[in-house]
Amino acid sequence: MITPKNKQQIAFVLFRMLGILVVGILFWILGFIIYHGIGVISWEFLTEAPTEGMTSGGIFPAIVGTLCLIAGSSVIAFPLGILSAIYSSEYAGNGKIVRFIRIMTNNLGSIPSIIFGLFGMALFVNTLGFGDSIIAGSLTLGLLTLPLIIRTTEEALKAIPDSFRTGSLALGATKLQTIQRIILPMAFPNIITGLILSIGRVSGEMAPILFTVAAYFLPKLPSSIFDQVMALPYHLYVIATSGTDLEATRPMAYGTALVLILIVLIMNLLATALRRWFGKKVKTN
């Protein structure tokens, strides 16, 4: 007869095996990309423009374009998402309208990215006249990540005990001062989690940038926010599927994928370091 203690041990073993399986799949994917792409990585590959129809040369314009889109979408979505979350969490209460807004926000987060691409093309590229440009792509990607940032920010704000709010108000502080000086500093380390997740999503999206900003072959750097750029996801797709000699370009595709993974990893490490710094600052204060 299986006792409750044996059931618990079986459950722990099962959970441990599942955890190891997930980590193993992750390392398998990373190892596969590293094995096939590390041989292509060189200083020239990282700093030169593509040549001969992207069958040789480097990916520097695509790296710059990807970084521009990450920075542009973060600048647009992060402040707007935080302010929206502050309103819905701290000011709006829990009425029917707020619940409806939250439902719509969740639905917005589940819309396929290609729909955002079509919307961005219709609004930013055509109606507003931005054309295929960094600003159009950044606005589209910002809308794509906005629901994610709102939800993570709301959860971070809800995690702050209400005693801090009531204590601050009892001491004579206004609601705005309470949010600005107490709630936001305490919640900000967890708010950055939304930024980390949004960076990971933006860097790998191809459908939105395909309609709004990505260029097939543009071996030069942008000079303004109204210029087209190459981007690593679209560049990876092109060199992996186009051309007559796929075997020759496939190593470049793996190298591009490895660089994209490294960019996301570096961005996440920087954001994590920023989160820890804010966390230590809150503890010391």
PDB file of C-alpha atoms in Angstrom:
ATOM      1  CA  MET A   1       0.000   0.000   0.000  1.00  0.00           C
ATOM      2  CA  ILE A   2       1.320   3.412  -0.987  1.00  0.00           C
ATOM      3  CA  THR A   3       1.480   5.738   1.984  1.00  0.00           C
ATOM      4  CA  PRO A   4       1.099   9.535   1.778  1.00  0.00           C
ATOM      5  CA  LYS A   5       4.838   9.831   2.388  1.00  0.00           C
ATOM      6  CA  ASN A   6       5.571   7.547  -0.577  1.00  0.00           C
ATOM      7  CA  LYS A   7       3.179   9.561  -2.755  1.00  0.00           C
ATOM      8  CA  GLN A   8       5.049  12.710  -1.785  1.00  0.00           C
ATOM      9  CA  GLN A   9       8.388  11.141  -2.660  1.00  0.00           C
ATOM     10  CA  ILE A  10       7.047   9.960  -6.016  1.00  0.00           C
ATOM     11  CA  ALA A  11       5.708  13.439  -6.729  1.00  0.00           C
ATOM     12  CA  PHE A  12       9.066  15.035  -5.847  1.00  0.00           C
ATOM     13  CA  VAL A  13      10.909  12.600  -8.122  1.00  0.00           C
ATOM     14  CA  LEU A  14       8.458  13.310 -10.954  1.00  0.00           C
ATOM     15  CA  PHE A  15       8.768  17.071 -10.545  1.00  0.00           C
ATOM     16  CA  ARG A  16      12.546  16.790 -10.411  1.00  0.00           C
ATOM     17  CA  MET A  17      12.625  14.722 -13.591  1.00  0.00           C
ATOM     18  CA  LEU A  18      10.378  17.216 -15.376  1.00  0.00           C
ATOM     19  CA  GLY A  19      12.593  20.096 -14.257  1.00  0.00           C
ATOM     20  CA  ILE A  20      15.701  18.295 -15.481  1.00  0.00           C
ATOM     21  CA  LEU A  21      13.935  17.560 -18.784  1.00  0.00           C
ATOM     22  CA  VAL A  22      13.077  21.228 -19.334  1.00  0.00           C
ATOM     23  CA  VAL A  23      16.619  22.346 -18.525  1.00  0.00           C
ATOM     24  CA  GLY A  24      17.987  19.577 -20.737  1.00  0.00           C
ATOM     25  CA  ILE A  25      15.870  20.721 -23.703  1.00  0.00           C
ATOM     26  CA  LEU A  26      17.103  24.280 -23.194  1.00  0.00           C
ATOM     27  CA  PHE A  27      20.748  23.239 -23.124  1.00  0.00           C
ATOM     28  CA  TRP A  28      20.167  20.961 -26.112  1.00  0.00           C
ATOM     29  CA  ILE A  29      18.844  23.861 -28.182  1.00  0.00           C
ATOM     30  CA  LEU A  30      21.644  26.176 -27.046  1.00  0.00           C
ATOM     31  CA  GLY A  31      24.252  23.517 -27.665  1.00  0.00           C
ATOM     32  CA  PHE A  32      22.889  22.846 -31.155  1.00  0.00           C
ATOM     33  CA  ILE A  33      23.017  26.529 -32.088  1.00  0.00           C
ATOM     34  CA  ILE A  34      26.463  27.018 -30.559  1.00  0.00           C
ATOM     35  CA  TYR A  35      27.881  23.915 -32.252  1.00  0.00           C
ATOM     36  CA  HIS A  36      26.703  24.953 -35.713  1.00  0.00           C
ATOM     37  CA  GLY A  37      27.214  28.706 -35.360  1.00  0.00           C
ATOM     38  CA  ILE A  38      30.388  29.233 -33.350  1.00  0.00           C
ATOM     39  CA  GLY A  39      32.603  28.585 -36.354  1.00  0.00           C
ATOM     40  CA  VAL A  40      31.137  31.579 -38.192  1.00  0.00           C
ATOM     41  CA  ILE A  41      31.582  34.074 -35.359  1.00  0.00           C
ATOM     42  CA  SER A  42      34.491  36.407 -35.997  1.00  0.00           C
ATOM     43  CA  TRP A  43      35.284  40.082 -35.692  1.00  0.00           C
ATOM     44  CA  GLU A  44      34.539  40.591 -39.388  1.00  0.00           C
ATOM     45  CA  PHE A  45      31.212  38.770 -39.074  1.00  0.00           C
ATOM     46  CA  LEU A  46      30.163  41.080 -36.245  1.00  0.00           C
ATOM     47  CA  THR A  47      31.457  44.379 -37.645  1.00  0.00           C
ATOM     48  CA  GLU A  48      31.056  44.203 -41.426  1.00  0.00           C
ATOM     49  CA  ALA A  49      28.048  44.646 -43.690  1.00  0.00           C
ATOM     50  CA  PRO A  50      26.705  41.741 -45.763  1.00  0.00           C
ATOM     51  CA  THR A  51      28.032  41.368 -49.278  1.00  0.00           C
ATOM     52  CA  GLU A  52      27.238  39.358 -52.401  1.00  0.00           C
ATOM     53  CA  GLY A  53      23.539  39.240 -51.707  1.00  0.00           C
ATOM     54  CA  MET A  54      24.066  38.294 -48.050  1.00  0.00           C
ATOM     55  CA  THR A  55      25.947  35.112 -48.931  1.00  0.00           C
ATOM     56  CA  SER A  56      29.101  36.502 -47.323  1.00  0.00           C
ATOM     57  CA  GLY A  57      30.268  39.393 -45.182  1.00  0.00           C
ATOM     58  CA  GLY A  58      28.872  40.258 -41.762  1.00  0.00           C
ATOM     59  CA  ILE A  59      25.666  41.163 -39.956  1.00  0.00           C
ATOM     60  CA  PHE A  60      26.571  44.483 -38.343  1.00  0.00           C
ATOM     61  CA  PRO A  61      23.659  46.478 -39.895  1.00  0.00           C
ATOM     62  CA  ALA A  62      21.222  43.810 -38.681  1.00  0.00           C
ATOM     63  CA  ILE A  63      22.681  43.981 -35.160  1.00  0.00           C
ATOM     64  CA  VAL A  64      22.346  47.767 -35.089  1.00  0.00           C
ATOM     65  CA  GLY A  65      18.799  47.578 -36.446  1.00  0.00           C
ATOM     66  CA  THR A  66      17.765  45.040 -33.810  1.00  0.00           C
ATOM     67  CA  LEU A  67      19.219  47.166 -31.007  1.00  0.00           C
ATOM     68  CA  CYS A  68      17.415  50.231 -32.365  1.00  0.00           C
ATOM     69  CA  LEU A  69      14.088  48.393 -32.360  1.00  0.00           C
ATOM     70  CA  ILE A  70      14.645  47.031 -28.843  1.00  0.00           C
ATOM     71  CA  ALA A  71      15.523  50.483 -27.523  1.00  0.00           C
ATOM     72  CA  GLY A  72      12.713  52.222 -29.409  1.00  0.00           C
ATOM     73  CA  SER A  73       9.994  49.806 -28.344  1.00  0.00           C
ATOM     74  CA  SER A  74      11.205  49.870 -24.713  1.00  0.00           C
ATOM     75  CA  VAL A  75      11.169  53.676 -24.614  1.00  0.00           C
ATOM     76  CA  ILE A  76       7.609  53.663 -25.938  1.00  0.00           C
ATOM     77  CA  ALA A  77       6.072  50.725 -24.078  1.00  0.00           C
ATOM     78  CA  PHE A  78       7.804  50.835 -20.690  1.00  0.00           C
ATOM     79  CA  PRO A  79       6.620  54.280 -19.462  1.00  0.00           C
ATOM     80  CA  LEU A  80       3.165  53.868 -20.987  1.00  0.00           C
ATOM     81  CA  GLY A  81       2.759  50.401 -19.491  1.00  0.00           C
ATOM     82  CA  ILE A  82       3.870  51.511 -16.022  1.00  0.00           C
ATOM     83  CA  LEU A  83       1.549  54.522 -16.011  1.00  0.00           C
ATOM     84  CA  SER A  84      -1.386  52.397 -17.190  1.00  0.00           C
ATOM     85  CA  ALA A  85      -0.706  49.813 -14.503  1.00  0.00           C
ATOM     86  CA  ILE A  86      -0.462  52.500 -11.812  1.00  0.00           C
ATOM     87  CA  TYR A  87      -3.832  53.901 -12.825  1.00  0.00           C
ATOM     88  CA  SER A  88      -5.612  50.536 -12.915  1.00  0.00           C
ATOM     89  CA  SER A  89      -3.987  49.288  -9.695  1.00  0.00           C
ATOM     90  CA  GLU A  90      -3.851  52.392  -7.518  1.00  0.00           C
ATOM     91  CA  TYR A  91      -6.577  54.742  -8.753  1.00  0.00           C
ATOM     92  CA  ALA A  92      -9.273  52.931 -10.707  1.00  0.00           C
ATOM     93  CA  GLY A  93     -10.381  50.488  -8.021  1.00  0.00           C
ATOM     94  CA  ASN A  94     -12.069  47.232  -8.992  1.00  0.00           C
ATOM     95  CA  GLY A  95     -15.241  48.259 -10.780  1.00  0.00           C
ATOM     96  CA  LYS A  96     -16.798  46.814 -13.904  1.00  0.00           C
ATOM     97  CA  ILE A  97     -14.956  49.203 -16.193  1.00  0.00           C
ATOM     98  CA  VAL A  98     -11.594  48.276 -14.706  1.00  0.00           C
ATOM     99  CA  ARG A  99     -12.352  44.565 -14.969  1.00  0.00           C
ATOM    100  CA  PHE A 100     -13.361  45.089 -18.591  1.00  0.00           C
ATOM    101  CA  ILE A 101     -10.103  46.946 -19.279  1.00  0.00           C
ATOM    102  CA  ARG A 102      -8.088  44.117 -17.721  1.00  0.00           C
ATOM    103  CA  ILE A 103      -9.930  41.530 -19.803  1.00  0.00           C
ATOM    104  CA  MET A 104      -9.238  43.543 -22.948  1.00  0.00           C
ATOM    105  CA  THR A 105      -5.590  43.901 -21.946  1.00  0.00           C
ATOM    106  CA  ASN A 106      -5.285  40.145 -21.546  1.00  0.00           C
ATOM    107  CA  ASN A 107      -6.989  39.627 -24.906  1.00  0.00           C
ATOM    108  CA  LEU A 108      -4.630  42.135 -26.493  1.00  0.00           C
ATOM    109  CA  GLY A 109      -1.679  40.134 -25.187  1.00  0.00           C
ATOM    110  CA  SER A 110      -2.996  36.974 -26.873  1.00  0.00           C
ATOM    111  CA  ILE A 111      -3.398  38.499 -30.341  1.00  0.00           C
ATOM    112  CA  PRO A 112      -0.942  36.975 -32.871  1.00  0.00           C
ATOM    113  CA  SER A 113       2.001  39.198 -33.666  1.00  0.00           C
ATOM    114  CA  ILE A 114       1.208  39.229 -37.382  1.00  0.00           C
ATOM    115  CA  ILE A 115      -2.034  41.084 -36.572  1.00  0.00           C
ATOM    116  CA  PHE A 116       0.021  43.765 -34.853  1.00  0.00           C
ATOM    117  CA  GLY A 117       2.155  43.914 -37.979  1.00  0.00           C
ATOM    118  CA  LEU A 118      -0.847  44.490 -40.211  1.00  0.00           C
ATOM    119  CA  PHE A 119      -2.216  47.110 -37.808  1.00  0.00           C
ATOM    120  CA  GLY A 120       1.162  48.862 -37.639  1.00  0.00           C
ATOM    121  CA  MET A 121       1.395  48.921 -41.421  1.00  0.00           C
ATOM    122  CA  ALA A 122      -2.111  50.342 -41.762  1.00  0.00           C
ATOM    123  CA  LEU A 123      -1.738  52.996 -39.047  1.00  0.00           C
ATOM    124  CA  PHE A 124       1.906  53.981 -38.719  1.00  0.00           C
ATOM    125  CA  VAL A 125       3.240  53.193 -42.193  1.00  0.00           C
ATOM    126  CA  ASN A 126       0.296  54.279 -44.357  1.00  0.00           C
ATOM    127  CA  THR A 127      -2.115  56.496 -42.391  1.00  0.00           C
ATOM    128  CA  LEU A 128       0.440  58.507 -40.399  1.00  0.00           C
ATOM    129  CA  GLY A 129       2.914  58.457 -43.276  1.00  0.00           C
ATOM    130  CA  PHE A 130       5.937  57.170 -41.353  1.00  0.00           C
ATOM    131  CA  GLY A 131       6.687  54.649 -44.082  1.00  0.00           C
ATOM    132  CA  ASP A 132       8.819  51.597 -43.418  1.00  0.00           C
ATOM    133  CA  SER A 133      10.936  53.072 -40.648  1.00  0.00           C
ATOM    134  CA  ILE A 134      12.378  52.566 -37.185  1.00  0.00           C
ATOM    135  CA  ILE A 135       9.662  54.712 -35.606  1.00  0.00           C
ATOM    136  CA  ALA A 136       6.884  52.648 -37.242  1.00  0.00           C
ATOM    137  CA  GLY A 137       8.513  49.383 -36.195  1.00  0.00           C
ATOM    138  CA  SER A 138       9.179  50.605 -32.643  1.00  0.00           C
ATOM    139  CA  LEU A 139       5.586  51.789 -32.190  1.00  0.00           C
ATOM    140  CA  THR A 140       4.261  48.462 -33.456  1.00  0.00           C
ATOM    141  CA  LEU A 141       6.568  46.429 -31.217  1.00  0.00           C
ATOM    142  CA  GLY A 142       5.726  48.743 -28.311  1.00  0.00           C
ATOM    143  CA  LEU A 143       2.025  47.958 -28.729  1.00  0.00           C
ATOM    144  CA  LEU A 144       2.901  44.271 -28.937  1.00  0.00           C
ATOM    145  CA  THR A 145       4.688  44.269 -25.575  1.00  0.00           C
ATOM    146  CA  LEU A 146       2.418  46.763 -23.811  1.00  0.00           C
ATOM    147  CA  PRO A 147      -0.004  44.167 -22.333  1.00  0.00           C
ATOM    148  CA  LEU A 148       2.911  42.164 -20.942  1.00  0.00           C
ATOM    149  CA  ILE A 149       4.402  45.200 -19.203  1.00  0.00           C
ATOM    150  CA  ILE A 150       1.010  46.270 -17.818  1.00  0.00           C
ATOM    151  CA  ARG A 151       0.298  42.856 -16.320  1.00  0.00           C
ATOM    152  CA  THR A 152       3.747  42.394 -14.760  1.00  0.00           C
ATOM    153  CA  THR A 153       3.648  45.927 -13.349  1.00  0.00           C
ATOM    154  CA  GLU A 154       0.203  45.384 -11.860  1.00  0.00           C
ATOM    155  CA  GLU A 155       1.375  42.197 -10.169  1.00  0.00           C
ATOM    156  CA  ALA A 156       4.427  44.000  -8.805  1.00  0.00           C
ATOM    157  CA  LEU A 157       2.268  46.789  -7.373  1.00  0.00           C
ATOM    158  CA  LYS A 158      -0.211  44.348  -5.846  1.00  0.00           C
ATOM    159  CA  ALA A 159       2.657  42.558  -4.084  1.00  0.00           C
ATOM    160  CA  ILE A 160       3.308  45.664  -1.945  1.00  0.00           C
ATOM    161  CA  PRO A 161       1.381  45.326   1.358  1.00  0.00           C
ATOM    162  CA  ASP A 162      -1.404  47.854   1.894  1.00  0.00           C
ATOM    163  CA  SER A 163       0.101  48.746   5.264  1.00  0.00           C
ATOM    164  CA  PHE A 164       2.726  50.819   3.477  1.00  0.00           C
ATOM    165  CA  ARG A 165       0.013  52.791   1.708  1.00  0.00           C
ATOM    166  CA  THR A 166      -2.091  53.394   4.805  1.00  0.00           C
ATOM    167  CA  GLY A 167       0.976  54.266   6.888  1.00  0.00           C
ATOM    168  CA  SER A 168       2.139  56.822   4.343  1.00  0.00           C
ATOM    169  CA  LEU A 169      -1.302  58.374   4.059  1.00  0.00           C
ATOM    170  CA  ALA A 170      -1.602  58.473   7.857  1.00  0.00           C
ATOM    171  CA  LEU A 171       1.621  60.468   8.038  1.00  0.00           C
ATOM    172  CA  GLY A 172       0.142  63.136   5.771  1.00  0.00           C
ATOM    173  CA  ALA A 173       1.525  62.127   2.400  1.00  0.00           C
ATOM    174  CA  THR A 174      -0.702  62.411  -0.642  1.00  0.00           C
ATOM    175  CA  LYS A 175      -1.577  59.396  -2.769  1.00  0.00           C
ATOM    176  CA  LEU A 176       0.766  60.615  -5.512  1.00  0.00           C
ATOM    177  CA  GLN A 177       3.634  61.052  -3.027  1.00  0.00           C
ATOM    178  CA  THR A 178       2.955  57.589  -1.632  1.00  0.00           C
ATOM    179  CA  ILE A 179       3.134  56.032  -5.080  1.00  0.00           C
ATOM    180  CA  GLN A 180       6.176  58.051  -6.128  1.00  0.00           C
ATOM    181  CA  ARG A 181       8.301  57.662  -3.004  1.00  0.00           C
ATOM    182  CA  ILE A 182       7.216  54.340  -1.506  1.00  0.00           C
ATOM    183  CA  ILE A 183       5.232  52.055  -3.819  1.00  0.00           C
ATOM    184  CA  LEU A 184       7.190  52.494  -7.045  1.00  0.00           C
ATOM    185  CA  PRO A 185      10.687  52.184  -5.506  1.00  0.00           C
ATOM    186  CA  MET A 186       9.654  49.011  -3.695  1.00  0.00           C
ATOM    187  CA  ALA A 187       7.948  47.497  -6.750  1.00  0.00           C
ATOM    188  CA  PHE A 188      10.495  48.589  -9.341  1.00  0.00           C
ATOM    189  CA  PRO A 189      12.794  45.546  -9.051  1.00  0.00           C
ATOM    190  CA  ASN A 190       9.837  43.342 -10.018  1.00  0.00           C
ATOM    191  CA  ILE A 191       8.613  45.821 -12.624  1.00  0.00           C
ATOM    192  CA  ILE A 192      11.878  45.345 -14.482  1.00  0.00           C
ATOM    193  CA  THR A 193      10.816  41.734 -14.984  1.00  0.00           C
ATOM    194  CA  GLY A 194       8.328  43.023 -17.536  1.00  0.00           C
ATOM    195  CA  LEU A 195      11.126  44.841 -19.319  1.00  0.00           C
ATOM    196  CA  ILE A 196      13.205  41.658 -19.432  1.00  0.00           C
ATOM    197  CA  LEU A 197      10.324  39.656 -20.893  1.00  0.00           C
ATOM    198  CA  SER A 198       9.502  42.368 -23.422  1.00  0.00           C
ATOM    199  CA  ILE A 199      13.112  42.509 -24.630  1.00  0.00           C
ATOM    200  CA  GLY A 200      13.083  38.775 -25.192  1.00  0.00           C
ATOM    201  CA  ARG A 201       9.883  38.976 -27.206  1.00  0.00           C
ATOM    202  CA  VAL A 202      10.786  42.052 -29.260  1.00  0.00           C
ATOM    203  CA  SER A 203      14.192  40.748 -30.268  1.00  0.00           C
ATOM    204  CA  GLY A 204      12.759  37.590 -31.808  1.00  0.00           C
ATOM    205  CA  GLU A 205       9.626  38.894 -33.529  1.00  0.00           C
ATOM    206  CA  MET A 206       9.654  38.878 -37.320  1.00  0.00           C
ATOM    207  CA  ALA A 207       6.044  39.405 -38.444  1.00  0.00           C
ATOM    208  CA  PRO A 208       5.602  42.974 -37.068  1.00  0.00           C
ATOM    209  CA  ILE A 209       8.919  44.239 -38.422  1.00  0.00           C
ATOM    210  CA  LEU A 210       8.306  42.552 -41.779  1.00  0.00           C
ATOM    211  CA  PHE A 211       5.359  44.910 -42.371  1.00  0.00           C
ATOM    212  CA  THR A 212       6.791  48.073 -40.800  1.00  0.00           C
ATOM    213  CA  VAL A 213      10.573  48.376 -40.884  1.00  0.00           C
ATOM    214  CA  ALA A 214      12.679  45.393 -41.983  1.00  0.00           C
ATOM    215  CA  ALA A 215      14.658  45.629 -45.201  1.00  0.00           C
ATOM    216  CA  TYR A 216      15.655  42.601 -47.258  1.00  0.00           C
ATOM    217  CA  PHE A 217      19.154  43.845 -48.032  1.00  0.00           C
ATOM    218  CA  LEU A 218      20.375  47.199 -46.725  1.00  0.00           C
ATOM    219  CA  PRO A 219      24.113  47.149 -45.985  1.00  0.00           C
ATOM    220  CA  LYS A 220      24.236  50.582 -44.343  1.00  0.00           C
ATOM    221  CA  LEU A 221      23.438  52.038 -40.946  1.00  0.00           C
ATOM    222  CA  PRO A 222      20.332  54.178 -40.304  1.00  0.00           C
ATOM    223  CA  SER A 223      20.747  57.924 -39.997  1.00  0.00           C
ATOM    224  CA  SER A 224      17.327  58.774 -38.538  1.00  0.00           C
ATOM    225  CA  ILE A 225      14.268  57.147 -37.004  1.00  0.00           C
ATOM    226  CA  PHE A 226      12.539  57.342 -40.378  1.00  0.00           C
ATOM    227  CA  ASP A 227      15.003  54.993 -42.073  1.00  0.00           C
ATOM    228  CA  GLN A 228      14.539  51.323 -42.795  1.00  0.00           C
ATOM    229  CA  VAL A 229      16.890  48.873 -41.125  1.00  0.00           C
ATOM    230  CA  MET A 230      17.882  45.266 -41.323  1.00  0.00           C
ATOM    231  CA  ALA A 231      16.989  43.144 -38.288  1.00  0.00           C
ATOM    232  CA  LEU A 232      18.404  39.854 -37.090  1.00  0.00           C
ATOM    233  CA  PRO A 233      15.138  37.820 -37.094  1.00  0.00           C
ATOM    234  CA  TYR A 234      14.278  38.760 -40.683  1.00  0.00           C
ATOM    235  CA  HIS A 235      17.907  38.456 -41.772  1.00  0.00           C
ATOM    236  CA  LEU A 236      18.012  34.972 -40.256  1.00  0.00           C
ATOM    237  CA  TYR A 237      14.870  33.990 -42.145  1.00  0.00           C
ATOM    238  CA  VAL A 238      16.185  35.342 -45.441  1.00  0.00           C
ATOM    239  CA  ILE A 239      19.581  33.652 -45.400  1.00  0.00           C
ATOM    240  CA  ALA A 240      18.059  30.377 -44.157  1.00  0.00           C
ATOM    241  CA  THR A 241      15.364  30.123 -46.836  1.00  0.00           C
ATOM    242  CA  SER A 242      16.389  32.259 -49.821  1.00  0.00           C
ATOM    243  CA  GLY A 243      19.057  31.804 -52.440  1.00  0.00           C
ATOM    244  CA  THR A 244      20.279  28.898 -54.507  1.00  0.00           C
ATOM    245  CA  ASP A 245      23.065  27.626 -52.254  1.00  0.00           C
ATOM    246  CA  LEU A 246      21.435  27.040 -48.898  1.00  0.00           C
ATOM    247  CA  GLU A 247      24.243  24.788 -47.698  1.00  0.00           C
ATOM    248  CA  ALA A 248      26.708  27.669 -48.055  1.00  0.00           C
ATOM    249  CA  THR A 249      24.528  30.175 -46.188  1.00  0.00           C
ATOM    250  CA  ARG A 250      23.277  27.811 -43.483  1.00  0.00           C
ATOM    251  CA  PRO A 251      26.350  28.340 -41.237  1.00  0.00           C
ATOM    252  CA  MET A 252      25.691  32.084 -41.450  1.00  0.00           C
ATOM    253  CA  ALA A 253      22.116  31.432 -40.366  1.00  0.00           C
ATOM    254  CA  TYR A 254      23.297  29.534 -37.299  1.00  0.00           C
ATOM    255  CA  GLY A 255      25.833  32.272 -36.573  1.00  0.00           C
ATOM    256  CA  THR A 256      23.103  34.912 -36.821  1.00  0.00           C
ATOM    257  CA  ALA A 257      20.897  32.898 -34.463  1.00  0.00           C
ATOM    258  CA  LEU A 258      23.760  32.620 -31.982  1.00  0.00           C
ATOM    259  CA  VAL A 259      24.355  36.378 -32.073  1.00  0.00           C
ATOM    260  CA  LEU A 260      20.635  37.006 -31.512  1.00  0.00           C
ATOM    261  CA  ILE A 261      20.670  34.693 -28.492  1.00  0.00           C
ATOM    262  CA  LEU A 262      23.739  36.451 -27.109  1.00  0.00           C
ATOM    263  CA  ILE A 263      22.110  39.876 -27.519  1.00  0.00           C
ATOM    264  CA  VAL A 264      19.020  38.726 -25.632  1.00  0.00           C
ATOM    265  CA  LEU A 265      21.211  37.152 -22.954  1.00  0.00           C
ATOM    266  CA  ILE A 266      23.279  40.322 -22.500  1.00  0.00           C
ATOM    267  CA  MET A 267      20.144  42.487 -22.342  1.00  0.00           C
ATOM    268  CA  ASN A 268      18.603  40.181 -19.755  1.00  0.00           C
ATOM    269  CA  LEU A 269      21.788  40.183 -17.667  1.00  0.00           C
ATOM    270  CA  LEU A 270      21.901  43.982 -17.720  1.00  0.00           C
ATOM    271  CA  ALA A 271      18.240  44.220 -16.735  1.00  0.00           C
ATOM    272  CA  THR A 272      18.739  41.638 -13.992  1.00  0.00           C
ATOM    273  CA  ALA A 273      21.732  43.583 -12.653  1.00  0.00           C
ATOM    274  CA  LEU A 274      19.604  46.733 -12.677  1.00  0.00           C
ATOM    275  CA  ARG A 275      16.847  44.916 -10.798  1.00  0.00           C
ATOM    276  CA  ARG A 276      19.290  43.710  -8.145  1.00  0.00           C
ATOM    277  CA  TRP A 277      20.731  47.204  -7.793  1.00  0.00           C
ATOM    278  CA  PHE A 278      17.275  48.679  -7.208  1.00  0.00           C
ATOM    279  CA  GLY A 279      16.473  45.834  -4.817  1.00  0.00           C
ATOM    280  CA  LYS A 280      19.562  46.545  -2.712  1.00  0.00           C
ATOM    281  CA  LYS A 281      18.797  50.263  -2.804  1.00  0.00           C
ATOM    282  CA  VAL A 282      15.284  49.649  -1.484  1.00  0.00           C
ATOM    283  CA  LYS A 283      16.609  47.423   1.327  1.00  0.00           C
ATOM    284  CA  THR A 284      19.208  49.980   2.401  1.00  0.00           C
ATOM    285  CA  ASN A 285      16.635  52.748   2.447  1.00  0.00           C
TER     286      ASN A 285
END
